[in-house]
mmCIF file of C-alpha atoms in Angstrom:
data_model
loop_
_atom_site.group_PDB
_atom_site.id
_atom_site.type_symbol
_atom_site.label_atom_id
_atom_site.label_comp_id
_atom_site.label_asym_id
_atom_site.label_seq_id
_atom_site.Cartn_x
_atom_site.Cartn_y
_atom_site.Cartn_z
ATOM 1 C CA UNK E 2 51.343 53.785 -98.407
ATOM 2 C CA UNK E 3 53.205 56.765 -97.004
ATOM 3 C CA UNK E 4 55.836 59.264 -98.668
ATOM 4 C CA UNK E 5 58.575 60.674 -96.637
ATOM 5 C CA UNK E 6 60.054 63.640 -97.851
ATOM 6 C CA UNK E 7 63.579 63.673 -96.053
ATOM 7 C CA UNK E 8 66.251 66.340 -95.920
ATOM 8 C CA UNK E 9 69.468 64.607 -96.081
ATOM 9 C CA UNK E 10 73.111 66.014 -95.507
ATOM 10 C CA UNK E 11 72.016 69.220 -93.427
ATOM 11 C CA UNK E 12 69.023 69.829 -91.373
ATOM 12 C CA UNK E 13 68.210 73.315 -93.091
ATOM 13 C CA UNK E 14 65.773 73.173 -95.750
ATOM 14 C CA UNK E 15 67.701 75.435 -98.475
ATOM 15 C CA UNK E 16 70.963 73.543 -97.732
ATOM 16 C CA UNK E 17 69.970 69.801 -97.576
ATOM 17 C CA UNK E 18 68.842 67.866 -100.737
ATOM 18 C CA UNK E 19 65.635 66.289 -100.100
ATOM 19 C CA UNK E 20 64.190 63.095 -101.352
ATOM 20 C CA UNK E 21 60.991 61.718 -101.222
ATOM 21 C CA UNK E 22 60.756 58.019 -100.171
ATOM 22 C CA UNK E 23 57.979 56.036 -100.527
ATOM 23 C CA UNK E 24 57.183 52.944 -98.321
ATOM 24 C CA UNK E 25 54.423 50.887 -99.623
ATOM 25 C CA UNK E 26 53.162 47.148 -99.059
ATOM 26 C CA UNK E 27 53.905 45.722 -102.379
ATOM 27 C CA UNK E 28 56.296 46.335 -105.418
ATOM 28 C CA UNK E 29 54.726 49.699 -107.243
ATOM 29 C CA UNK E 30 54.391 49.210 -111.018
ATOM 30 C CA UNK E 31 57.471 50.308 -112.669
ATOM 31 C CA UNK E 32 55.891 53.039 -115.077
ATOM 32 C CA UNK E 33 54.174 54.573 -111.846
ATOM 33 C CA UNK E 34 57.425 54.447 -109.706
ATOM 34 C CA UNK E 35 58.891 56.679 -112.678
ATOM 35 C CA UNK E 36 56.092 58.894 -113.004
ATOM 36 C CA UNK E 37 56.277 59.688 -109.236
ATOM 37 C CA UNK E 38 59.717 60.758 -110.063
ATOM 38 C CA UNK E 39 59.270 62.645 -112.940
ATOM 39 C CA UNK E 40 56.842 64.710 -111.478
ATOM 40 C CA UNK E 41 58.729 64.659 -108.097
ATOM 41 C CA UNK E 42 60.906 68.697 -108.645
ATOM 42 C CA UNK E 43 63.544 66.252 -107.215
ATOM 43 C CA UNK E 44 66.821 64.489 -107.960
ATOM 44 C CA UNK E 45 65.666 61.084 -107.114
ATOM 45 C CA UNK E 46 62.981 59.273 -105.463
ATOM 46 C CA UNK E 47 63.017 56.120 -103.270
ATOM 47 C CA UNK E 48 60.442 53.293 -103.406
ATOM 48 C CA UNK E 49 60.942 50.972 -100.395
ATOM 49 C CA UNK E 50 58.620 47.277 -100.478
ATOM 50 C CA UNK E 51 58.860 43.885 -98.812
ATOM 51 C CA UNK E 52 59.644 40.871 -100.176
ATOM 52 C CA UNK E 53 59.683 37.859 -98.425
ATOM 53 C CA UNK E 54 62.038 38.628 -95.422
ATOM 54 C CA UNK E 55 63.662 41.648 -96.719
ATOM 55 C CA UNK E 56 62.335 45.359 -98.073
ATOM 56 C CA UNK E 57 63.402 46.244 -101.502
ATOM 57 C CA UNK E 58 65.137 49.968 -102.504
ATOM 58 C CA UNK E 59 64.547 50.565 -106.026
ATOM 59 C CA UNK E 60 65.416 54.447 -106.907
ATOM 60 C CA UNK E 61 64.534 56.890 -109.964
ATOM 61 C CA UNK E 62 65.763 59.849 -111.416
ATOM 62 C CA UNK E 63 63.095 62.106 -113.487
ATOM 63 C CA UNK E 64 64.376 60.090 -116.381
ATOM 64 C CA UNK E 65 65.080 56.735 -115.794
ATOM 65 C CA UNK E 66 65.815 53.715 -112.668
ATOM 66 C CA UNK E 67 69.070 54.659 -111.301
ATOM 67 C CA UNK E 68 71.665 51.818 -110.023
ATOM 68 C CA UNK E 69 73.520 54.029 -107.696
ATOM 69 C CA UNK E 70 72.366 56.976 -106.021
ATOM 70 C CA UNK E 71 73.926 57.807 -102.338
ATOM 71 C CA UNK E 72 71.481 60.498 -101.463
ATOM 72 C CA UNK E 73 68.450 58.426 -101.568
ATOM 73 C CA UNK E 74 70.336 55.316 -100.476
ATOM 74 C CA UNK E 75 71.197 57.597 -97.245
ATOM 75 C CA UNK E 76 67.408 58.855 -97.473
ATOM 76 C CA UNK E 77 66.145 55.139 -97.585
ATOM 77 C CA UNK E 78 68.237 54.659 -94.455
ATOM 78 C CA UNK E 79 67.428 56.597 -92.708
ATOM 79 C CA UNK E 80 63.463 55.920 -93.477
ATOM 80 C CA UNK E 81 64.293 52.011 -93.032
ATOM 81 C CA UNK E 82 65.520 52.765 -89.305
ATOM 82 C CA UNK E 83 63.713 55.924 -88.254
ATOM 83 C CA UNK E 84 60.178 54.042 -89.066
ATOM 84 C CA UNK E 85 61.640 51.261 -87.171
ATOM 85 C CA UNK E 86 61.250 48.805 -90.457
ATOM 86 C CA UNK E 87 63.991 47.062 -89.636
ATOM 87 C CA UNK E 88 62.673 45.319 -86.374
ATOM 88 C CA UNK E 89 60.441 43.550 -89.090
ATOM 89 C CA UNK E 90 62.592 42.699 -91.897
ATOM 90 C CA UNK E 91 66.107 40.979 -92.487
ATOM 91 C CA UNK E 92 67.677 44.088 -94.312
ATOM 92 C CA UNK E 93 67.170 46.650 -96.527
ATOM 93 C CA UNK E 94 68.217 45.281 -100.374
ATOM 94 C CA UNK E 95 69.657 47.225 -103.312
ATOM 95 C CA UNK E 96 70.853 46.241 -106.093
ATOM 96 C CA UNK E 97 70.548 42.693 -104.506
ATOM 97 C CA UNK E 98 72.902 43.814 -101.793
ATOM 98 C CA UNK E 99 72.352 44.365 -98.017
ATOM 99 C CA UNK E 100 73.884 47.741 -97.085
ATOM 100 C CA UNK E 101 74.585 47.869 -92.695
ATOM 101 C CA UNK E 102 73.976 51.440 -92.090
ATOM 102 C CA UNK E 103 75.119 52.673 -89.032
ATOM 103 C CA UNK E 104 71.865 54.898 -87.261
ATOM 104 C CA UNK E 105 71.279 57.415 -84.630
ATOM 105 C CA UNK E 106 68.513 60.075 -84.017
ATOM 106 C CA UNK E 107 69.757 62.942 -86.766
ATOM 107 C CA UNK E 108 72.402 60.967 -88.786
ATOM 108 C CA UNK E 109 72.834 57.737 -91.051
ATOM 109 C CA UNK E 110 76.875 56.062 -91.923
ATOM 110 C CA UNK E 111 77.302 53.735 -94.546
ATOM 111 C CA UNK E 112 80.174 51.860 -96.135
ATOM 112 C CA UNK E 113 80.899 52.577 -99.134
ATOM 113 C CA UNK E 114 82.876 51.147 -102.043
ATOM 114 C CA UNK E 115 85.682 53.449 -102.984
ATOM 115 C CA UNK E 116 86.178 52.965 -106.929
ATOM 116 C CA UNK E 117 89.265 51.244 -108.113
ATOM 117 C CA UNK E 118 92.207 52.292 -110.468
ATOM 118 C CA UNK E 119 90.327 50.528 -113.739
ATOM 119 C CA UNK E 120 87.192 52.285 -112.832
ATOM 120 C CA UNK E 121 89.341 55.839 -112.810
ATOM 121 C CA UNK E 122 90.983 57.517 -115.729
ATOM 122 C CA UNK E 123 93.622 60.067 -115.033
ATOM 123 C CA UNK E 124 92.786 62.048 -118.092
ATOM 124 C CA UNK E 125 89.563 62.647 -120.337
ATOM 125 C CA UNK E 126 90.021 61.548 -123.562
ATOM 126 C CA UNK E 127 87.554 63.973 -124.861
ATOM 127 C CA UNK E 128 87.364 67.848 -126.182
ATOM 128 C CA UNK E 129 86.515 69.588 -122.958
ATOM 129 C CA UNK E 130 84.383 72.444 -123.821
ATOM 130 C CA UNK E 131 85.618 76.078 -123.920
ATOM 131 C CA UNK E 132 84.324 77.231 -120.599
ATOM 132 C CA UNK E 133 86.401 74.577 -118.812
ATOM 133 C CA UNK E 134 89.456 74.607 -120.855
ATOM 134 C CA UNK E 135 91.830 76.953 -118.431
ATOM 135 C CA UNK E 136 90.609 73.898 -115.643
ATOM 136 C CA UNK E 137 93.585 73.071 -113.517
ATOM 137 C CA UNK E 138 92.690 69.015 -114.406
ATOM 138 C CA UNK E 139 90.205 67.078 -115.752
ATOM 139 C CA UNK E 140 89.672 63.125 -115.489
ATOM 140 C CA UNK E 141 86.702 60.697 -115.702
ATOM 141 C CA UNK E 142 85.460 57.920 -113.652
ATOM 142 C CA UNK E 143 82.898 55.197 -114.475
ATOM 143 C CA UNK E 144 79.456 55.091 -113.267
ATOM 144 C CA UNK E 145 77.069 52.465 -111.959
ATOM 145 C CA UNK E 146 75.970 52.526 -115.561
ATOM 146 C CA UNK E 147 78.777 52.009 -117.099
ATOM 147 C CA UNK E 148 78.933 55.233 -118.530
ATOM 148 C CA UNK E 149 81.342 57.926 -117.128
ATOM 149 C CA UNK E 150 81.703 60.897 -114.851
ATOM 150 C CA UNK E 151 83.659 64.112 -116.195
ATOM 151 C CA UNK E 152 85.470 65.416 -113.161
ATOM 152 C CA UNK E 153 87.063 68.730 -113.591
ATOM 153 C CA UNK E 154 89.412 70.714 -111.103
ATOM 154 C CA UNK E 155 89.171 74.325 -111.015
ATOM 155 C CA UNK E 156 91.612 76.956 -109.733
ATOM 156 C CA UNK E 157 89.570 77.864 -107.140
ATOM 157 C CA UNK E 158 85.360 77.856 -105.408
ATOM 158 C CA UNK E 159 84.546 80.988 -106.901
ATOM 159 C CA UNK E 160 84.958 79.765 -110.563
ATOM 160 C CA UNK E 161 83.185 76.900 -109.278
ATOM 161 C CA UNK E 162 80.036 78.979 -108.084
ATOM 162 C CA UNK E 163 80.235 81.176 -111.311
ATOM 163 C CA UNK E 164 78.845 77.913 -113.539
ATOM 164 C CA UNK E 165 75.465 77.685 -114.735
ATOM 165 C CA UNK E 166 73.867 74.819 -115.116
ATOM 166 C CA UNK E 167 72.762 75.534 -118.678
ATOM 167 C CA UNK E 168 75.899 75.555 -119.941
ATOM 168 C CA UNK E 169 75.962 71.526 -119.636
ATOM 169 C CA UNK E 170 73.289 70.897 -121.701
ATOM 170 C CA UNK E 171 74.793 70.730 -124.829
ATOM 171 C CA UNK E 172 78.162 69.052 -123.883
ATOM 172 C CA UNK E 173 75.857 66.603 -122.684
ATOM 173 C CA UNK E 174 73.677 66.365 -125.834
ATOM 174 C CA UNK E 175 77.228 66.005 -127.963
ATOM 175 C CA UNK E 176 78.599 63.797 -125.231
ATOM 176 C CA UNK E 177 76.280 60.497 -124.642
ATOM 177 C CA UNK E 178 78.645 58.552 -122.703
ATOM 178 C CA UNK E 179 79.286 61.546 -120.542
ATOM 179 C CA UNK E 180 76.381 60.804 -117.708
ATOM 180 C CA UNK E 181 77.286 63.783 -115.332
ATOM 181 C CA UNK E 182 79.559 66.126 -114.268
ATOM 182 C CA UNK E 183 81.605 67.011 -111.247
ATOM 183 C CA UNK E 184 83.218 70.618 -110.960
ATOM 184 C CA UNK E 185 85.410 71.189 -107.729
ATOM 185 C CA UNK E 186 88.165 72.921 -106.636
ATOM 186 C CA UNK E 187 90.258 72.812 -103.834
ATOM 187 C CA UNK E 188 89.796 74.742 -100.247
ATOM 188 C CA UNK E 189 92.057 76.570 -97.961
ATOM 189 C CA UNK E 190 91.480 73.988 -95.670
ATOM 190 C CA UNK E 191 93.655 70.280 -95.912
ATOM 191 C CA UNK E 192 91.294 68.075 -97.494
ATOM 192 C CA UNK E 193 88.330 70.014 -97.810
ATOM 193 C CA UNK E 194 87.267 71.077 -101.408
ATOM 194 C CA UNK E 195 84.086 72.381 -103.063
ATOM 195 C CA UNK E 196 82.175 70.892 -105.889
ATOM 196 C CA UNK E 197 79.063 70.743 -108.154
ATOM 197 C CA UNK E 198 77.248 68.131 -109.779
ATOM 198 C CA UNK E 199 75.310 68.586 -112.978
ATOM 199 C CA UNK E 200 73.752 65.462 -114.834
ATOM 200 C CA UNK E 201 71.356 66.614 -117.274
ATOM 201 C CA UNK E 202 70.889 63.363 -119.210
ATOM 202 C CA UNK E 203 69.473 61.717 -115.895
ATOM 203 C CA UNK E 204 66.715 65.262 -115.877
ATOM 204 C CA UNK E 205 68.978 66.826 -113.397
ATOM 205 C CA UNK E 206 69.933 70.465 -113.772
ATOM 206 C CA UNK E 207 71.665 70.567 -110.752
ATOM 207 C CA UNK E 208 72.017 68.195 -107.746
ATOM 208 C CA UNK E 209 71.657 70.271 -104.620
ATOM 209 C CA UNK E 210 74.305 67.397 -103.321
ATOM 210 C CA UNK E 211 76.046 64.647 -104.556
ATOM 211 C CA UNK E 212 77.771 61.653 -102.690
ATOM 212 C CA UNK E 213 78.780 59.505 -105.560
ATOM 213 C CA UNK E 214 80.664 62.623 -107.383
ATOM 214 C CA UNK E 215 82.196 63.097 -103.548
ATOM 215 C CA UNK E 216 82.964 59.180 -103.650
ATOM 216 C CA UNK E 217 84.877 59.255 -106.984
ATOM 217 C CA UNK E 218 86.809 62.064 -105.839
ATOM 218 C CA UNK E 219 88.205 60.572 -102.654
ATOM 219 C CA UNK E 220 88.805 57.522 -104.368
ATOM 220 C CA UNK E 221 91.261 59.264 -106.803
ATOM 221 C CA UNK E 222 92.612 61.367 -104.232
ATOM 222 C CA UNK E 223 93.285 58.031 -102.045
ATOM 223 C CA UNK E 224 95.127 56.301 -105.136
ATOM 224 C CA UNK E 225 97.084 59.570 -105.632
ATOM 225 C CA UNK E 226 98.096 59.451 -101.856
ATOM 226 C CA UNK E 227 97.477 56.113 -99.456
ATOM 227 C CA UNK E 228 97.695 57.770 -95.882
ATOM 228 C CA UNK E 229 94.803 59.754 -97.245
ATOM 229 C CA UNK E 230 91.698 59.270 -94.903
ATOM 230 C CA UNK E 231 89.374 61.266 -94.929
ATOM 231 C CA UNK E 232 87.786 64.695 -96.825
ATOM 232 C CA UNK E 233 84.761 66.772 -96.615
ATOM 233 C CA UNK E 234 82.871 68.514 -99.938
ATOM 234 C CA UNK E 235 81.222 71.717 -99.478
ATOM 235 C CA UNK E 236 78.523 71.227 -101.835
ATOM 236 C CA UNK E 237 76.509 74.632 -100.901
ATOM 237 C CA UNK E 238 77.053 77.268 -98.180
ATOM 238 C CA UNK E 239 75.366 74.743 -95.733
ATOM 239 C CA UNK E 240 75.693 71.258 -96.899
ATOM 240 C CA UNK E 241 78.935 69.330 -96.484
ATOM 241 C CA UNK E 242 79.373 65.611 -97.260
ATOM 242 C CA UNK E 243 82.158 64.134 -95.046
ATOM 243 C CA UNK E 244 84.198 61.101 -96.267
ATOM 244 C CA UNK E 245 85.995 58.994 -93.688
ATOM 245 C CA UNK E 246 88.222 55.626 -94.031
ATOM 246 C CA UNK E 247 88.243 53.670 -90.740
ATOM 247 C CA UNK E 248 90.848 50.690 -91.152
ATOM 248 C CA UNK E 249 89.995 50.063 -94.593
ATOM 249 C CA UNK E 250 86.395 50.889 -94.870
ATOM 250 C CA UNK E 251 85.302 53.956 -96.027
ATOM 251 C CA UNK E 252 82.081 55.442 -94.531
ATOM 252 C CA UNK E 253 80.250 58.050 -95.379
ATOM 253 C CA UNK E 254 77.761 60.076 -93.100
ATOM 254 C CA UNK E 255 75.247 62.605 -93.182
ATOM 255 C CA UNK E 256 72.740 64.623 -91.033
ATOM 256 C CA UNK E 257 69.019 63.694 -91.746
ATOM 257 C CA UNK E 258 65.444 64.641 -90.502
ATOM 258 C CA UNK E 259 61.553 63.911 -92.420
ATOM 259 C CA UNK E 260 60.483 67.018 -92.918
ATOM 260 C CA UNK E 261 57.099 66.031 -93.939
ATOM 261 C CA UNK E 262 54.855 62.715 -93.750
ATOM 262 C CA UNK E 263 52.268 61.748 -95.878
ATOM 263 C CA UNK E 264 49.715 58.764 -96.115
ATOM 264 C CA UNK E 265 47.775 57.399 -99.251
ATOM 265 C CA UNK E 266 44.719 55.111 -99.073
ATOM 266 C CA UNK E 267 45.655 53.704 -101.611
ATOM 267 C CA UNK E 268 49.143 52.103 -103.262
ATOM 268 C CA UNK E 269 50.563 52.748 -106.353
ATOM 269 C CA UNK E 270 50.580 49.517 -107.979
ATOM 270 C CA UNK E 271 49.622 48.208 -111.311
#
């Protein structure tokens, strides 16, 4: 078995947000696979395994199997291709679907799913709490889960970068069907914004960088305005994730590298 432990969306240690992916020869018990994660200091973990002529993806948070994470999907990806897995499998499964990422040396693209209008809902329902209540707008959007997203626009990055991540802890205690939340605000720049993600009822303070929050955001923006087609988040000082629609796929890519390698003798399976 080896662990990867890949930077993904920037090449720069401090800016990317790393994720450790595991490849191993069979399916890891599930209690292990989430005991790697909680004990991981990370957002999520990957487990890659064959079965019959595919691999498997199955990906944790500290707290619990996820069913959509971008960053380790990307992570995955990369793994998958740069290990040169692929020349002995059909595909890369998960979720029971095969994702075609597109690969070169230092990046990964895949398609994406942009969220429809039922998934999106132009205004929470909820008592936003008093630190967010002078927000410019606040909507939700449903997650992989099934539970939602609290998106909230600010007037502008610095009251963005002013937010501790403590703060979230009890609107998420009082809040159970709130799963994360997504603070942004818009930049100088035409179709450029910044934004944090904060999900502490998956174990995450604070994700270093978050394509799914970037997802739901350009899928609003696209049913606010069709000829919309493309935007990039500035998630930290060095770690953008870039959203393009090409015809009427949307792709989204990101820079990549391993920054360490490690073997095991032995797997981690029941």
């Amino acid at each position: 078995m080896k662990k990867y432990r890949v930077l993904v969306f920037s090449n720069v240690p401090a800016h990317a947000n790393p994720c450790d992916i595991y490849v191993c020869e069979q399916q890891p018990a599930v209690d292990l696979m989430q005991s790697a994660a909680a004990s991981s200091a990370l957002s999520e973990v990957g487990f890659i395994y064959p079965e019959h002529n595919h691999h498997i993806l199955r990906i944790f948070s500290p707290k619990c199997e996820m069913q959509s994470c971008l960053h380790a999907t990307l992570a995955a990806h990369f793994v998958f291709n740069k290990k040169r897995l692929n020349e002995f499998s059909d595909g890369l499964l998960f979720q029971q679907q095969k994702t075609n990422a597109v690969y070169t040396a230092n990046k990964i693209s895949l398609p994406v799913t942009c969220l429809t209008s039922a998934q999106i809902f132009n205004k929470f329902e909820g008592q936003l709490p008093s630190f967010l209540s002078s927000c410019v707008s606040s909507w939700a959007a449903t997650t992989a889960s099934g539970r939602l997203r609290l998106m909230v626009e600010l007037a502008n990055e610095q009251q963005v970068k002013h937010l501790q991540p403590e703060v979230f802890n009890s609107v998420s205690h009082d809040n159970p069907m709130l799963e994360s939340f997504f603070i942004y605000s818009a930049l100088d720049d035409s179709g450029s914004y910044a934004g944090r993600m904060f999900a502490p009822a998956l174990g995450i303070s604070e994700d270093p960088v978050n394509g799914n929050s970037c997802i739901a955001l350009f899928s609003k923006l696209r049913l606010d305005d069709e000829k919309l087609t493309a935007i990039k988040v500035k998630q930290n000082e060095g770690a953008w994730v870039e959203i393009n629609l090409l015809n009427t796929q949307a792709f989204v890519t990101a820079y990549c590298s391993i920054e360490h390698e490690y073997l095991f003798n032995a797997e981690i399976s029941a």
